[in-house]
Short mmCIF file of C-alpha atoms in Angstrom, two decimals:
data_model
loop_
_atom_site.label_atom_id
_atom_site.label_comp_id
_atom_site.label_asym_id
_atom_site.label_seq_id
_atom_site.Cartn_x
_atom_site.Cartn_y
_atom_site.Cartn_z
CA MET L 1 30.67 31.32 24.65
CA THR L 2 32.50 30.04 21.61
CA THR L 3 36.12 29.02 21.20
CA ASP L 4 38.30 28.90 18.10
CA ALA L 5 39.83 25.51 17.27
CA THR L 6 42.89 25.50 15.11
CA ALA L 7 44.23 22.59 13.07
CA THR L 8 47.76 21.60 13.83
CA SER L 9 49.94 19.21 11.93
CA GLY L 10 53.43 17.99 12.70
CA ALA L 11 55.76 15.03 12.66
CA THR L 12 54.51 11.93 14.34
CA GLU L 13 56.35 10.20 17.14
CA PRO L 14 58.16 7.01 16.20
CA GLY L 15 56.37 3.91 17.39
CA PRO L 16 57.73 1.37 19.77
CA ALA L 17 60.28 -1.13 18.63
CA GLY L 18 58.93 -4.04 16.61
CA HIS L 19 55.86 -2.17 15.42
CA ALA L 20 55.23 -0.26 12.24
CA PRO L 21 55.10 3.49 12.66
CA PRO L 22 51.61 4.98 12.67
CA ALA L 23 50.16 6.26 9.41
CA THR L 24 50.96 9.82 8.51
CA PRO L 25 47.83 11.94 8.80
CA LEU L 26 46.70 13.90 5.79
CA PRO L 27 46.16 17.65 6.03
CA ALA L 28 42.89 18.53 7.70
CA THR L 29 40.22 20.44 5.80
CA PRO L 30 38.95 23.41 7.77
CA VAL L 31 35.32 24.49 7.38
CA PRO L 32 34.56 28.21 7.35
CA ALA L 33 33.33 29.55 10.67
CA THR L 34 29.68 30.39 11.04
CA SER L 35 27.98 32.89 13.23
CA GLY L 36 26.96 31.97 16.77
CA ALA L 37 23.53 31.17 18.01
CA ASP L 38 22.67 34.81 18.52
CA GLY L 39 24.12 35.86 15.20
CA ALA L 40 26.30 38.53 16.89
CA GLY L 41 29.70 37.01 16.38
CA PRO L 42 31.65 34.27 14.64
CA GLY L 43 30.90 30.73 15.67
CA ALA L 44 33.32 27.92 16.46
CA ALA L 45 35.41 26.75 13.53
CA THR L 46 34.97 23.05 12.73
CA THR L 47 37.81 20.88 11.49
CA LEU L 48 37.04 17.64 9.69
CA PRO L 49 38.95 14.59 10.94
CA ALA L 50 42.10 13.82 8.97
CA ARG L 51 42.02 10.81 6.66
CA THR L 52 44.86 8.39 7.22
CA ALA L 53 46.67 6.61 4.44
CA ARG L 54 45.72 3.00 3.64
CA PRO L 55 47.85 0.63 5.76
CA GLU L 56 49.89 -1.94 3.97
CA GLY L 57 48.12 -5.26 3.45
CA GLN L 58 44.60 -3.90 3.73
CA GLU L 59 42.23 -5.41 1.14
CA ARG L 60 40.89 -3.01 -1.45
CA ARG L 61 37.16 -2.65 -2.01
CA ARG L 62 36.01 -5.05 -4.64
CA ASN L 63 33.98 -4.08 -7.68
CA THR L 64 30.55 -5.74 -7.64
CA GLY L 65 29.70 -4.93 -11.26
CA THR L 66 28.89 -7.72 -13.68
CA THR L 67 30.94 -6.32 -16.58
CA ARG L 68 34.68 -6.75 -16.39
CA ALA L 69 37.43 -5.52 -18.62
CA SER L 70 38.61 -9.06 -19.38
CA ASP L 71 35.16 -10.01 -20.69
CA VAL L 72 35.08 -7.01 -23.00
CA TYR L 73 38.58 -7.77 -24.28
CA ALA L 74 37.65 -11.43 -24.88
CA ILE L 75 34.51 -10.54 -26.85
CA VAL L 76 36.22 -7.87 -28.96
CA GLY L 77 39.24 -10.04 -29.60
CA ALA L 78 37.19 -13.11 -30.53
CA ALA L 79 34.99 -11.05 -32.87
CA ALA L 80 37.94 -9.41 -34.63
CA SER L 81 39.81 -12.70 -34.94
CA SER L 82 36.76 -14.57 -36.27
CA LEU L 83 36.12 -11.92 -38.93
CA ALA L 84 39.75 -11.91 -40.02
CA LEU L 85 40.03 -15.71 -40.16
CA THR L 86 36.70 -16.05 -41.95
CA TRP L 87 37.78 -13.50 -44.57
CA LEU L 88 41.04 -15.40 -44.97
CA PHE L 89 39.25 -18.70 -45.44
CA PHE L 90 36.68 -17.32 -47.89
CA THR L 91 39.20 -15.44 -50.04
CA ARG L 92 42.48 -17.34 -49.82
CA LEU L 93 42.41 -20.78 -48.23
CA ALA L 94 39.07 -22.42 -49.13
CA PRO L 95 36.58 -22.22 -52.01
CA PHE L 96 33.82 -20.86 -49.79
CA SER L 97 31.32 -18.24 -50.94
CA GLY L 98 27.98 -16.73 -50.00
CA GLY L 99 26.93 -14.18 -47.41
CA LEU L 100 24.98 -16.60 -45.24
CA GLY L 101 27.86 -19.04 -45.12
CA PHE L 102 30.23 -16.22 -44.18
CA VAL L 103 28.02 -15.19 -41.25
CA VAL L 104 27.52 -18.75 -39.97
CA PHE L 105 31.21 -19.62 -40.26
CA ALA L 106 32.24 -16.38 -38.53
CA TYR L 107 29.76 -16.94 -35.69
CA VAL L 108 30.90 -20.53 -35.02
CA LEU L 109 34.53 -19.43 -35.11
CA PHE L 110 33.71 -16.53 -32.77
CA LEU L 111 32.20 -18.91 -30.19
CA ALA L 112 35.24 -21.20 -30.32
CA LEU L 113 37.72 -18.34 -29.97
CA TYR L 114 35.73 -16.73 -27.15
CA ALA L 115 35.65 -19.99 -25.19
CA LEU L 116 39.41 -20.34 -25.71
CA LEU L 117 40.13 -16.82 -24.47
CA VAL L 118 37.90 -17.15 -21.43
CA SER L 119 39.53 -20.49 -20.49
CA PHE L 120 42.83 -18.65 -19.90
CA ASP L 121 41.33 -16.79 -16.90
CA GLU L 122 38.44 -18.96 -15.69
CA ASN L 123 37.78 -22.56 -14.74
CA GLY L 124 35.41 -25.01 -16.40
CA PRO L 125 32.02 -23.95 -14.93
CA ALA L 126 32.80 -20.27 -15.50
CA VAL L 127 33.77 -20.98 -19.13
CA ARG L 128 30.49 -22.81 -19.73
CA ASP L 129 28.56 -20.00 -18.08
CA ARG L 130 30.24 -17.34 -20.26
CA PHE L 131 29.72 -19.49 -23.36
CA ALA L 132 25.98 -19.92 -22.68
CA SER L 133 25.63 -16.22 -21.87
CA VAL L 134 27.19 -15.22 -25.19
CA ILE L 135 24.88 -17.56 -27.11
CA VAL L 136 21.77 -16.19 -25.38
CA HIS L 137 22.78 -12.56 -25.90
CA SER L 138 23.70 -13.13 -29.53
CA LEU L 139 20.33 -14.79 -30.22
CA ALA L 140 18.60 -11.83 -28.57
CA VAL L 141 20.53 -9.47 -30.84
CA VAL L 142 19.52 -11.51 -33.89
CA LEU L 143 15.84 -11.44 -32.94
CA LEU L 144 15.95 -7.71 -32.20
CA THR L 145 17.66 -7.08 -35.53
CA ALA L 146 15.03 -9.12 -37.39
CA LEU L 147 12.18 -7.30 -35.63
CA THR L 148 13.73 -3.93 -36.38
CA PHE L 149 14.20 -4.90 -40.02
CA VAL L 150 10.56 -5.97 -40.36
CA VAL L 151 9.25 -2.76 -38.79
CA VAL L 152 11.56 -0.44 -40.71
CA TYR L 153 11.04 -2.25 -44.03
CA THR L 154 7.24 -2.15 -43.69
CA LEU L 155 7.17 1.52 -42.74
CA TRP L 156 9.64 2.44 -45.48
CA ASP L 157 7.69 0.71 -48.24
CA GLY L 158 4.43 2.13 -46.94
CA ARG L 159 5.71 5.73 -46.90
CA LYS L 160 4.22 6.39 -50.35
CA ALA L 161 0.63 5.64 -49.30
CA LEU L 162 0.56 6.87 -45.70
CA PRO L 163 0.88 10.64 -46.40
CA HIS L 164 -2.34 10.66 -48.48
CA THR L 165 -5.42 11.59 -46.44
CA ASN L 166 -7.73 9.67 -48.77
CA PHE L 167 -5.87 6.50 -47.82
CA PHE L 168 -7.73 6.55 -44.50
CA THR L 169 -11.02 8.16 -45.57
CA GLN L 170 -11.92 6.32 -48.78
CA ASP L 171 -12.49 2.73 -49.82
CA MET L 172 -11.59 0.97 -53.06
CA LYS L 173 -15.04 1.34 -54.66
CA THR L 174 -13.84 3.78 -57.35
CA ALA L 175 -10.15 2.83 -57.39
CA GLY L 176 -8.73 0.24 -59.73
CA PRO L 177 -5.30 -1.35 -59.99
CA LEU L 178 -4.04 1.41 -62.30
CA GLN L 179 -5.38 4.31 -60.23
CA PRO L 180 -2.80 6.47 -58.43
CA LEU L 181 -2.46 6.59 -54.67
CA SER L 182 -4.49 9.78 -54.54
CA VAL L 183 -7.62 7.68 -55.20
CA GLY L 184 -8.95 4.96 -52.93
CA GLY L 185 -8.07 3.88 -49.42
CA ILE L 186 -8.54 1.35 -46.63
CA ARG L 187 -11.62 2.73 -44.87
CA HIS L 188 -13.54 -0.47 -45.54
CA ALA L 189 -10.74 -2.55 -44.00
CA MET L 190 -10.50 -0.40 -40.87
CA VAL L 191 -14.28 -0.51 -40.35
CA GLY L 192 -14.30 -4.27 -40.87
CA THR L 193 -11.48 -4.78 -38.37
CA LEU L 194 -13.25 -2.72 -35.71
CA VAL L 195 -16.56 -4.55 -36.21
CA GLN L 196 -15.00 -8.02 -36.19
CA ILE L 197 -12.81 -7.35 -33.15
CA GLY L 198 -15.75 -5.79 -31.31
CA ILE L 199 -17.91 -8.88 -31.83
CA ALA L 200 -15.00 -11.16 -30.92
CA LEU L 201 -14.42 -9.26 -27.67
CA VAL L 202 -18.10 -9.53 -26.75
CA LEU L 203 -17.84 -13.30 -27.21
CA THR L 204 -14.43 -14.01 -25.71
CA VAL L 205 -14.05 -11.66 -22.73
CA PRO L 206 -16.91 -13.09 -20.62
CA ALA L 207 -16.13 -16.66 -21.62
CA GLY L 208 -12.40 -16.25 -21.04
CA LEU L 209 -12.73 -14.62 -17.63
CA LEU L 210 -15.32 -17.15 -16.46
CA CYS L 211 -13.11 -20.02 -17.58
CA ALA L 212 -10.07 -18.53 -15.80
CA VAL L 213 -12.09 -18.08 -12.60
CA PHE L 214 -13.32 -21.67 -12.89
CA LEU L 215 -9.78 -23.01 -13.28
CA ASN L 216 -8.64 -21.24 -10.10
CA GLU L 217 -11.67 -21.31 -7.84
CA VAL L 218 -13.00 -24.80 -8.64
CA PRO L 219 -9.93 -27.04 -8.72
CA GLY L 220 -10.34 -30.67 -9.59
CA ARG L 221 -9.93 -33.28 -12.27
CA TYR L 222 -12.21 -31.51 -14.73
CA ALA L 223 -10.34 -28.22 -14.22
CA ARG L 224 -7.06 -29.93 -15.08
CA PHE L 225 -8.65 -31.33 -18.23
CA VAL L 226 -9.91 -27.87 -19.27
CA ARG L 227 -6.48 -26.34 -18.62
CA THR L 228 -4.87 -28.99 -20.83
CA VAL L 229 -7.33 -28.24 -23.64
CA VAL L 230 -6.69 -24.50 -23.33
CA GLU L 231 -2.93 -25.01 -23.50
CA ALA L 232 -3.37 -27.15 -26.61
CA MET L 233 -5.58 -24.51 -28.24
CA THR L 234 -2.87 -21.89 -27.68
CA ALA L 235 -0.70 -23.63 -30.28
CA LEU L 236 -3.61 -24.17 -32.68
CA PRO L 237 -2.78 -23.04 -36.24
CA SER L 238 -4.96 -20.18 -37.38
CA ILE L 239 -5.90 -21.96 -40.61
CA VAL L 240 -7.40 -24.79 -38.55
CA ALA L 241 -9.61 -22.30 -36.70
CA GLY L 242 -10.75 -20.87 -40.03
CA LEU L 243 -11.53 -24.33 -41.42
CA PHE L 244 -13.46 -25.25 -38.27
CA VAL L 245 -15.72 -22.18 -38.50
CA TYR L 246 -16.05 -22.60 -42.26
CA ALA L 247 -17.16 -26.23 -41.86
CA THR L 248 -19.53 -25.70 -38.93
CA ALA L 249 -20.98 -22.20 -39.37
CA ILE L 250 -20.92 -21.76 -43.15
CA LEU L 251 -21.32 -25.28 -44.58
CA ALA L 252 -23.31 -27.00 -41.80
CA LEU L 253 -25.43 -24.11 -40.47
CA GLY L 254 -25.77 -22.22 -43.76
CA LEU L 255 -24.29 -18.95 -42.52
CA GLU L 256 -22.96 -16.81 -45.36
CA LYS L 257 -19.46 -15.40 -45.48
CA SER L 258 -19.68 -12.28 -43.36
CA GLY L 259 -18.10 -10.32 -40.58
CA PHE L 260 -19.88 -12.42 -37.97
CA ALA L 261 -18.37 -15.64 -39.33
CA ALA L 262 -14.95 -14.00 -39.31
CA SER L 263 -15.54 -12.90 -35.70
CA LEU L 264 -16.26 -16.49 -34.73
CA ALA L 265 -12.97 -17.62 -36.25
CA ILE L 266 -11.08 -14.78 -34.54
CA SER L 267 -12.74 -15.70 -31.23
CA VAL L 268 -11.35 -19.22 -31.49
CA MET L 269 -7.84 -17.71 -31.69
CA MET L 270 -8.36 -15.09 -28.99
CA LEU L 271 -10.05 -17.28 -26.37
CA PRO L 272 -7.06 -19.43 -25.27
CA ILE L 273 -4.82 -16.34 -25.05
CA ILE L 274 -7.26 -14.56 -22.73
CA ILE L 275 -7.83 -17.69 -20.63
CA ARG L 276 -4.13 -18.44 -20.17
CA ALA L 277 -3.18 -14.86 -19.33
CA SER L 278 -6.14 -14.41 -16.96
CA ASP L 279 -5.38 -17.74 -15.29
CA VAL L 280 -1.81 -16.65 -14.54
CA VAL L 281 -2.97 -13.28 -13.19
CA ILE L 282 -5.64 -14.74 -10.90
CA ARG L 283 -3.07 -17.17 -9.49
CA LEU L 284 -1.05 -14.17 -8.29
CA VAL L 285 -3.87 -12.96 -6.03
CA PRO L 286 -2.77 -13.72 -2.43
CA GLY L 287 -4.69 -16.52 -0.79
CA THR L 288 -4.91 -14.52 2.43
CA LEU L 289 -7.36 -12.15 0.76
CA ARG L 290 -9.68 -15.03 -0.06
CA GLU L 291 -9.32 -16.41 3.47
CA ALA L 292 -10.15 -13.04 4.97
CA SER L 293 -13.26 -12.77 2.81
CA TYR L 294 -14.39 -16.28 3.74
CA ALA L 295 -13.75 -15.51 7.41
CA LEU L 296 -16.16 -12.60 7.19
CA GLY L 297 -18.86 -14.95 5.95
CA SER L 298 -18.81 -14.06 2.24
CA PRO L 299 -19.81 -16.81 -0.20
CA ARG L 300 -17.52 -17.87 -3.01
CA TRP L 301 -19.21 -15.82 -5.73
CA ARG L 302 -19.05 -12.64 -3.64
CA THR L 303 -15.39 -13.26 -2.84
CA VAL L 304 -14.60 -13.65 -6.53
CA TRP L 305 -16.63 -10.59 -7.54
CA HIS L 306 -15.51 -8.20 -4.79
CA VAL L 307 -12.01 -9.46 -3.92
CA VAL L 308 -10.35 -11.57 -6.61
CA LEU L 309 -11.40 -9.72 -9.77
CA PRO L 310 -10.78 -6.17 -8.44
CA THR L 311 -7.36 -7.24 -7.16
CA ALA L 312 -6.37 -8.67 -10.57
CA ARG L 313 -8.03 -5.91 -12.60
CA SER L 314 -4.85 -4.58 -14.25
CA GLY L 315 -3.65 -8.06 -15.18
CA LEU L 316 -7.03 -9.01 -16.61
CA THR L 317 -7.02 -5.85 -18.71
CA THR L 318 -3.60 -6.83 -20.01
CA ALA L 319 -4.88 -10.30 -20.91
CA VAL L 320 -7.77 -8.82 -22.90
CA ILE L 321 -5.45 -6.42 -24.75
CA LEU L 322 -3.03 -9.22 -25.62
CA GLY L 323 -5.88 -11.32 -26.96
CA THR L 324 -7.09 -8.36 -28.99
CA ALA L 325 -3.64 -7.87 -30.49
CA ARG L 326 -3.60 -11.54 -31.47
CA GLY L 327 -7.02 -11.34 -33.10
CA VAL L 328 -6.31 -8.12 -35.00
CA GLY L 329 -3.44 -9.67 -36.93
CA GLU L 330 -5.13 -12.91 -37.99
CA THR L 331 -5.37 -13.42 -41.75
CA SER L 332 -6.09 -17.08 -42.46
CA PRO L 333 -9.39 -17.36 -40.53
CA VAL L 334 -10.68 -14.14 -42.10
CA LEU L 335 -9.61 -15.29 -45.56
CA LEU L 336 -11.83 -18.38 -45.32
CA THR L 337 -14.84 -16.87 -43.55
CA ALA L 338 -15.20 -13.15 -44.38
CA GLY L 339 -14.99 -13.01 -48.17
CA PHE L 340 -13.64 -9.93 -49.95
CA THR L 341 -15.19 -6.67 -51.05
CA ALA L 342 -13.97 -3.26 -52.16
CA ILE L 343 -16.75 -1.27 -50.50
CA THR L 344 -17.47 -0.40 -46.88
CA ASN L 345 -19.84 -2.87 -45.23
CA THR L 346 -21.04 -2.15 -41.70
CA ASP L 347 -23.49 -5.07 -41.48
CA PRO L 348 -21.70 -8.04 -39.88
CA LEU L 349 -24.48 -10.51 -40.69
CA HIS L 350 -24.84 -9.98 -44.44
CA GLY L 351 -22.27 -9.57 -47.16
CA PRO L 352 -18.50 -9.96 -47.16
CA MET L 353 -16.43 -7.79 -44.84
CA VAL L 354 -12.72 -7.03 -45.21
CA SER L 355 -10.19 -6.58 -42.40
CA LEU L 356 -6.74 -5.00 -42.44
CA PRO L 357 -4.77 -8.28 -42.71
CA LEU L 358 -7.01 -9.54 -45.52
CA ALA L 359 -6.74 -6.22 -47.39
CA THR L 360 -2.95 -6.38 -47.09
CA PHE L 361 -2.94 -9.89 -48.50
CA GLU L 362 -5.11 -8.91 -51.46
CA PHE L 363 -3.19 -5.71 -52.21
CA VAL L 364 0.28 -7.24 -52.34
CA LYS L 365 -0.89 -9.99 -54.74
CA SER L 366 -1.33 -7.39 -57.46
CA PRO L 367 1.65 -6.74 -59.76
CA GLN L 368 0.88 -3.01 -59.93
CA PRO L 369 3.24 -0.77 -57.89
CA ALA L 370 0.37 1.38 -56.61
CA MET L 371 -1.47 -1.65 -55.22
CA ILE L 372 1.72 -2.95 -53.62
CA SER L 373 2.26 0.44 -51.98
CA ARG L 374 -1.32 0.30 -50.67
CA GLY L 375 -0.60 -3.15 -49.28
CA PHE L 376 2.48 -1.98 -47.41
CA GLY L 377 0.61 1.08 -46.19
CA THR L 378 -2.14 -1.17 -44.84
CA ALA L 379 0.47 -3.40 -43.20
CA ALA L 380 2.10 -0.34 -41.62
CA THR L 381 -1.27 0.76 -40.23
CA LEU L 382 -1.88 -2.69 -38.80
CA LEU L 383 1.65 -2.77 -37.37
CA VAL L 384 1.21 0.56 -35.61
CA LEU L 385 -2.15 -0.60 -34.22
CA VAL L 386 -0.65 -3.79 -32.79
CA LEU L 387 2.33 -1.90 -31.35
CA VAL L 388 -0.03 0.55 -29.64
CA LEU L 389 -2.00 -2.33 -28.15
CA PHE L 390 1.15 -3.96 -26.80
CA VAL L 391 2.37 -0.66 -25.34
CA VAL L 392 -0.98 -0.18 -23.62
CA ALA L 393 -0.82 -3.76 -22.31
CA ARG L 394 2.69 -3.16 -21.01
CA THR L 395 1.66 0.08 -19.34
CA VAL L 396 -1.46 -1.36 -17.74
CA GLY L 397 0.21 -4.63 -16.79
CA GLY L 398 3.15 -2.88 -15.13
CA ARG L 399 1.15 -2.64 -11.91
CA GLY L 400 1.05 -5.58 -9.59
CA PRO L 401 -2.11 -7.30 -8.37
CA GLY L 402 -4.09 -4.88 -6.23
CA GLU L 403 -1.94 -1.87 -7.14
CA LEU L 404 -4.18 1.06 -8.05
CA THR L 405 -3.71 3.85 -10.51
CA LYS L 406 -3.53 7.47 -9.39
CA ARG L 407 -7.21 7.93 -10.19
CA GLY L 408 -8.14 4.78 -8.30
CA THR L 409 -6.05 5.87 -5.32
CA HIS L 410 -7.75 9.26 -5.37
CA ARG L 411 -11.19 7.64 -5.43
CA ARG L 412 -10.25 5.42 -2.51
CA VAL L 413 -8.99 8.40 -0.50
CA VAL L 414 -12.19 10.34 -1.19
CA THR L 415 -14.30 7.35 -0.18
CA SER L 416 -12.30 6.91 3.02
CA ARG L 417 -12.77 10.56 3.94
CA ARG L 418 -16.51 10.30 3.30
CA ASP L 419 -16.75 7.21 5.49
CA LEU L 420 -14.72 8.91 8.23
CA LYS L 421 -17.05 11.92 8.16
CA ARG L 422 -20.12 9.67 8.35
CA PHE L 423 -18.67 7.75 11.30
CA ALA L 424 -17.85 11.01 13.09
CA GLU L 425 -21.38 12.32 12.57
CA ARG L 426 -22.84 9.06 13.85
CA SER L 427 -20.61 9.14 16.94
CA ALA L 428 -21.57 12.77 17.64
CA ALA L 429 -25.26 11.91 17.34
CA ARG L 430 -24.89 9.02 19.77
CA ALA L 431 -22.99 11.20 22.22
CA ALA L 432 -25.69 13.90 22.08
CA ALA L 433 -28.42 11.34 22.61
CA SER L 434 -26.66 9.83 25.62
CA SER L 435 -26.01 13.26 27.23
CA ALA L 436 -29.69 14.28 26.88
CA GLY L 437 -30.80 11.39 29.10
CA PRO L 438 -33.48 8.76 28.48
CA ALA L 439 -36.52 9.89 26.59
CA PRO L 440 -39.79 10.23 28.61
CA ALA L 441 -42.15 7.30 28.37
CA PRO L 442 -45.32 7.79 26.30
CA LEU L 443 -48.65 8.40 28.05
CA ASP L 444 -50.10 5.07 27.04
CA SER L 445 -47.10 3.09 28.33
CA PRO L 446 -47.51 0.69 31.27
CA GLU L 447 -45.67 3.14 33.57
CA HIS L 448 -48.50 5.75 33.30
CA GLY L 449 -51.41 3.39 32.95
CA PRO L 450 -54.15 3.60 30.33
CA ALA L 451 -54.64 6.93 28.63
CA GLN L 452 -57.46 9.08 30.07
CA GLY L 453 -59.68 11.54 28.30
CA VAL L 454 -59.90 15.23 28.94
CA ASP L 455 -62.72 14.87 31.53
CA GLY L 456 -60.81 12.19 33.39
CA SER L 457 -63.08 9.33 32.31
#
């Protein structure tokens, strides 16, 4: 049985003396009636509770956002004032000139005015915090602007060569400095880059991963020494790596300038990057996983192979990709060890071999516009390749240690279901064997005595 509830509103009774009258209730919001449980008639109407007005003196809800209107006004005001005062100084009050000087003077004046405006509302620590925050953000904007300018400028100057298909399918064997862009290309440079990076990966990936595992699994004085050397090699100039390989492999050992010599120089630059990144990733593996593996009786090498490396797989892949991106863009080591040729060479042991950075360097040295356009086109190709590698590294490295991809999760689920089915079949077989009773003893067992022949003898 349902009842209809109606909303009533009226004047409130005055409160007792000495107390504030109660808040006036707001009009209630009725909700349309619904049908009953049996669907034969209207259901009970529901009335939402009335919201009362905010009492006097109650604190309003505070905004937890990091951006405030006063900060925006201070930044805009300081920027407008600094531009106006800088223009006044450069045109009316002082004999200043030059675009760079205008920017520097305006920036310094902007910082001073911003600190002054913030000091009107904040105390000393807050002013210093806002001042440091503005400096950091402004430097980030400058770096982002410079990066955008480099990318856009390279792609814009390489737009003349990139639309031509022959630019990617031909080499410079039949193209001279005066030939148009419809003749010649960078096939020899792309092939050389792939060959050199492939050899460098074969040399550096095993060595880098083994060194990173050594630094984490075998701590000690020697491990600290190796880590110090790796950190020092990270800041090694690329020209020094090229000179080292040139002096040892080419002059001392008699190896000719080739793709293999260039791969050795690239490996020297890639190795510390892979070791450092892999070292950081392996450190993130929880120690409880190692302890659990040791508790089960696994030796150290099995723990590393089956627990540590699979857990850090995504991070190790990121380390290899970052090292590859570093090696792809190296020019100085290749310049000293690979030589230069205009034809496609696929033999890394004999003859000079050109890479994309070296081809860019050689193309832009020419005064001919067509060669300069080829150089910027080659640089744009190399830039896109490095950007793709960094995007892949960011995508792969976005997962934490031990976090699987969708395919890996699917494989683990399938394996778990297969193991569950095998365990169920084994349990059913054991249950059937136990219900059938013990098997009869063989005739030649001690319970029956020695076996007898057919005639009883």
